[in-house]
Every structure is written in C-alpha cells, then in structure tokens.
C-alpha cells in the first residue's frame, strides 16, 4: 500500500512517498489522463445560460474560463446551483465572470495523479486546470483521478 503524509508538505510536486510506487504508476501524469480529449473552455463574458447549454451538449461538468486567451477561472455545475439558481440570478443575463471560481489553482502537465488527489482533498477542489506555462492543456476532474487510482490499492492521508 502506498500512503502519503499530507502534513509533511503543501507545495504541488513536493509530496514525499512513504514507499516506492510501481514503475507504471510513477510514469502516469495528470496530462496522460486527459491528453486524448478536446480542450473545452468558455469566455468570461458569456452568459451562464450559454455555458450551461454548452456543458450539457458536451456532457461536461466544468469549463475553464478564459479572458483574452488567459485562464481566469473555472465554471462548474456547482457554480450554477450555488451562485446562480440558489442566489436567484437570471442565467440568461448573468455573466460567467460574475459567478465563476476566480484564479483557479492549476497543475503542471507533468504532475502526478497522487499530487492532484492531494490538492483536491486539501483545498476542496473537484476540478483542476492542467497548464504548461500559460497554455491551458486540459481539465482534470476528481472522477478522472479516482477512476485511475480506483483499481490500485492506495490511500491519500
């Protein structure tokens, strides 16, 4: 069993392992999980209604939000429920920029699955943008990570 000690480190890419991973596990990066997928995103000035329809059409639960080609936020189904519907806002007139999760924490394309799980647990994230420099490479979800790690016996402390 591979176990991680979350109280040791807090910076991405700096987790210390209590035991050595299998060679195949060590080679899997977060980008490996999503590299075959198309990268979807939405402009910050679009409406919630436009985003919700786009997410429904493409069967996705979250979108990276861009302004002038730069990542500025993430908009998710949870944002629709908590920040729009429950708040009594109108989806057709509310802009994504008003209700998105701003300044999301991104992970490098070479980051490990385990480190991403650690970050999600530590900060309560369900989605992480994958970046290489300033370029958006994809978006990984908690489901993606759990599906990858589900067949392997390990735990995240």
mmCIF file of C-alpha atoms in Angstrom:
data_model
loop_
_atom_site.group_PDB
_atom_site.id
_atom_site.type_symbol
_atom_site.label_atom_id
_atom_site.label_comp_id
_atom_site.label_asym_id
_atom_site.label_seq_id
_atom_site.Cartn_x
_atom_site.Cartn_y
_atom_site.Cartn_z
ATOM 1 C CA UNK A 1 0.000 0.000 0.000
ATOM 2 C CA UNK A 2 1.288 3.466 -0.870
ATOM 3 C CA UNK A 3 0.491 6.062 1.763
ATOM 4 C CA UNK A 4 1.036 9.796 1.749
ATOM 5 C CA UNK A 5 1.602 12.091 4.687
ATOM 6 C CA UNK A 6 -0.241 15.313 3.927
ATOM 7 C CA UNK A 7 1.132 17.067 6.993
ATOM 8 C CA UNK A 8 4.681 16.994 5.603
ATOM 9 C CA UNK A 9 4.362 19.133 2.507
ATOM 10 C CA UNK A 10 1.975 21.567 0.929
ATOM 11 C CA UNK A 11 3.504 22.580 -2.411
ATOM 12 C CA UNK A 12 2.496 20.853 -5.675
ATOM 13 C CA UNK A 13 5.063 18.359 -6.877
ATOM 14 C CA UNK A 14 6.661 18.021 -3.479
ATOM 15 C CA UNK A 15 4.849 15.067 -1.942
ATOM 16 C CA UNK A 16 7.086 12.546 -0.226
ATOM 17 C CA UNK A 17 6.198 8.921 -0.579
ATOM 18 C CA UNK A 18 6.197 6.553 2.366
ATOM 19 C CA UNK A 19 7.026 3.750 -0.071
ATOM 20 C CA UNK A 20 8.174 3.431 -3.656
ATOM 21 C CA UNK A 21 5.491 3.311 -6.378
ATOM 22 C CA UNK A 22 5.275 0.708 -9.072
ATOM 23 C CA UNK A 23 7.122 1.769 -12.276
ATOM 24 C CA UNK A 24 3.888 2.092 -14.312
ATOM 25 C CA UNK A 25 2.286 4.242 -11.602
ATOM 26 C CA UNK A 26 5.320 6.526 -11.429
ATOM 27 C CA UNK A 27 5.088 7.249 -15.167
ATOM 28 C CA UNK A 28 1.435 8.331 -15.196
ATOM 29 C CA UNK A 29 0.987 12.087 -15.258
ATOM 30 C CA UNK A 30 -2.236 14.016 -14.912
ATOM 31 C CA UNK A 31 -1.956 15.056 -18.557
ATOM 32 C CA UNK A 32 -1.789 11.379 -19.564
ATOM 33 C CA UNK A 33 -5.356 11.026 -18.288
ATOM 34 C CA UNK A 34 -6.810 13.770 -20.487
ATOM 35 C CA UNK A 35 -4.452 14.211 -23.446
ATOM 36 C CA UNK A 36 -6.792 12.472 -25.890
ATOM 37 C CA UNK A 37 -9.691 14.779 -25.019
ATOM 38 C CA UNK A 38 -10.600 18.009 -26.696
ATOM 39 C CA UNK A 39 -9.897 21.045 -24.509
ATOM 40 C CA UNK A 40 -13.125 22.973 -23.967
ATOM 41 C CA UNK A 41 -13.242 26.462 -22.486
ATOM 42 C CA UNK A 42 -15.555 29.459 -22.362
ATOM 43 C CA UNK A 43 -15.059 33.202 -22.482
ATOM 44 C CA UNK A 44 -15.632 35.084 -19.217
ATOM 45 C CA UNK A 45 -18.144 37.412 -20.911
ATOM 46 C CA UNK A 46 -20.534 34.616 -21.974
ATOM 47 C CA UNK A 47 -23.725 34.081 -20.001
ATOM 48 C CA UNK A 48 -24.440 31.288 -17.560
ATOM 49 C CA UNK A 49 -27.175 30.073 -19.905
ATOM 50 C CA UNK A 50 -24.683 29.762 -22.777
ATOM 51 C CA UNK A 51 -22.251 27.900 -20.543
ATOM 52 C CA UNK A 52 -24.903 25.548 -19.164
ATOM 53 C CA UNK A 53 -26.120 24.662 -22.661
ATOM 54 C CA UNK A 54 -22.545 24.085 -23.843
ATOM 55 C CA UNK A 55 -21.794 21.866 -20.851
ATOM 56 C CA UNK A 56 -24.987 19.884 -21.439
ATOM 57 C CA UNK A 57 -24.280 19.433 -25.170
ATOM 58 C CA UNK A 58 -20.774 18.137 -24.465
ATOM 59 C CA UNK A 59 -21.604 16.157 -21.295
ATOM 60 C CA UNK A 60 -19.064 18.001 -19.170
ATOM 61 C CA UNK A 61 -19.359 19.278 -15.616
ATOM 62 C CA UNK A 62 -16.963 22.208 -15.688
ATOM 63 C CA UNK A 63 -15.255 24.637 -18.039
ATOM 64 C CA UNK A 64 -12.026 26.590 -17.790
ATOM 65 C CA UNK A 65 -12.857 30.288 -18.203
ATOM 66 C CA UNK A 66 -10.632 32.423 -20.425
ATOM 67 C CA UNK A 67 -10.231 36.149 -20.936
ATOM 68 C CA UNK A 68 -8.043 37.174 -23.889
ATOM 69 C CA UNK A 69 -6.806 33.586 -24.086
ATOM 70 C CA UNK A 70 -5.639 33.512 -20.463
ATOM 71 C CA UNK A 71 -7.099 31.260 -17.756
ATOM 72 C CA UNK A 72 -9.021 33.399 -15.244
ATOM 73 C CA UNK A 73 -11.441 30.932 -13.668
ATOM 74 C CA UNK A 74 -13.415 27.709 -13.666
ATOM 75 C CA UNK A 75 -17.173 27.468 -14.065
ATOM 76 C CA UNK A 76 -18.891 24.290 -12.879
ATOM 77 C CA UNK A 77 -22.308 22.746 -12.367
ATOM 78 C CA UNK A 78 -21.832 23.522 -8.696
ATOM 79 C CA UNK A 79 -21.417 27.224 -9.543
ATOM 80 C CA UNK A 80 -24.701 27.112 -11.474
ATOM 81 C CA UNK A 81 -26.515 25.707 -8.447
ATOM 82 C CA UNK A 82 -24.869 27.707 -5.662
ATOM 83 C CA UNK A 83 -24.103 31.038 -7.271
ATOM 84 C CA UNK A 84 -26.890 31.342 -9.827
ATOM 85 C CA UNK A 85 -30.001 29.258 -9.094
ATOM 86 C CA UNK A 86 -29.863 29.391 -5.284
ATOM 87 C CA UNK A 87 -28.929 33.084 -5.403
ATOM 88 C CA UNK A 88 -31.939 33.909 -7.601
ATOM 89 C CA UNK A 89 -29.867 35.173 -10.540
ATOM 90 C CA UNK A 90 -31.053 35.011 -14.133
ATOM 91 C CA UNK A 91 -28.917 32.604 -16.209
ATOM 92 C CA UNK A 92 -29.598 34.466 -19.456
ATOM 93 C CA UNK A 93 -28.182 37.761 -18.193
ATOM 94 C CA UNK A 94 -25.606 36.687 -15.606
ATOM 95 C CA UNK A 95 -22.059 36.671 -16.976
ATOM 96 C CA UNK A 96 -19.690 33.816 -16.195
ATOM 97 C CA UNK A 97 -17.168 36.316 -14.793
ATOM 98 C CA UNK A 98 -19.663 37.224 -12.049
ATOM 99 C CA UNK A 99 -20.117 33.693 -10.718
ATOM 100 C CA UNK A 100 -17.059 31.644 -11.687
ATOM 101 C CA UNK A 101 -14.393 30.444 -9.296
ATOM 102 C CA UNK A 102 -11.678 33.016 -9.963
ATOM 103 C CA UNK A 103 -7.930 32.482 -10.119
ATOM 104 C CA UNK A 104 -8.020 28.692 -10.047
ATOM 105 C CA UNK A 105 -5.015 26.752 -8.888
ATOM 106 C CA UNK A 106 -3.565 24.967 -11.896
ATOM 107 C CA UNK A 107 -1.276 21.965 -12.067
ATOM 108 C CA UNK A 108 1.608 21.323 -14.407
ATOM 109 C CA UNK A 109 1.003 18.815 -17.197
ATOM 110 C CA UNK A 110 3.684 16.565 -15.693
ATOM 111 C CA UNK A 111 2.116 16.453 -12.222
ATOM 112 C CA UNK A 112 1.300 13.070 -10.717
ATOM 113 C CA UNK A 113 -2.195 11.714 -10.194
ATOM 114 C CA UNK A 114 -1.408 11.376 -6.489
ATOM 115 C CA UNK A 115 -0.400 15.024 -6.133
ATOM 116 C CA UNK A 116 -3.624 16.141 -7.818
ATOM 117 C CA UNK A 117 -5.679 13.978 -5.460
ATOM 118 C CA UNK A 118 -3.783 15.532 -2.564
ATOM 119 C CA UNK A 119 -4.532 19.072 -3.792
ATOM 120 C CA UNK A 120 -8.202 18.295 -4.351
ATOM 121 C CA UNK A 121 -8.543 16.853 -0.866
ATOM 122 C CA UNK A 122 -6.541 19.623 0.778
ATOM 123 C CA UNK A 123 -8.398 22.521 -0.891
ATOM 124 C CA UNK A 124 -11.817 21.003 -1.668
ATOM 125 C CA UNK A 125 -11.429 21.187 -5.451
ATOM 126 C CA UNK A 126 -13.322 18.922 -7.840
ATOM 127 C CA UNK A 127 -11.555 20.150 -10.979
ATOM 128 C CA UNK A 128 -8.009 21.287 -11.706
ATOM 129 C CA UNK A 129 -6.864 23.035 -14.872
ATOM 130 C CA UNK A 130 -3.765 21.487 -16.407
ATOM 131 C CA UNK A 131 -1.295 24.056 -17.668
ATOM 132 C CA UNK A 132 2.068 24.185 -19.341
ATOM 133 C CA UNK A 133 3.445 27.647 -18.757
ATOM 134 C CA UNK A 134 0.468 29.858 -19.612
ATOM 135 C CA UNK A 135 -1.072 27.373 -22.036
ATOM 136 C CA UNK A 136 -4.221 25.523 -20.956
ATOM 137 C CA UNK A 137 -3.688 21.832 -21.728
ATOM 138 C CA UNK A 138 -6.857 20.402 -20.209
ATOM 139 C CA UNK A 139 -9.040 19.995 -17.166
ATOM 140 C CA UNK A 140 -8.936 17.008 -14.849
ATOM 141 C CA UNK A 141 -11.806 16.067 -12.578
ATOM 142 C CA UNK A 142 -11.889 14.202 -9.310
ATOM 143 C CA UNK A 143 -13.724 11.434 -11.171
ATOM 144 C CA UNK A 144 -10.867 11.137 -13.687
ATOM 145 C CA UNK A 145 -8.367 10.746 -10.871
ATOM 146 C CA UNK A 146 -10.457 8.299 -8.867
ATOM 147 C CA UNK A 147 -11.067 6.140 -11.936
ATOM 148 C CA UNK A 148 -7.315 5.975 -12.497
ATOM 149 C CA UNK A 149 -6.490 5.191 -8.887
ATOM 150 C CA UNK A 150 -9.583 3.067 -8.174
ATOM 151 C CA UNK A 151 -8.093 -0.219 -9.300
ATOM 152 C CA UNK A 152 -4.939 0.267 -7.276
ATOM 153 C CA UNK A 153 -4.765 -0.158 -3.520
ATOM 154 C CA UNK A 154 -3.508 3.087 -2.036
ATOM 155 C CA UNK A 155 -4.721 5.845 0.224
ATOM 156 C CA UNK A 156 -4.303 9.581 0.480
ATOM 157 C CA UNK A 157 -3.711 10.685 4.063
#
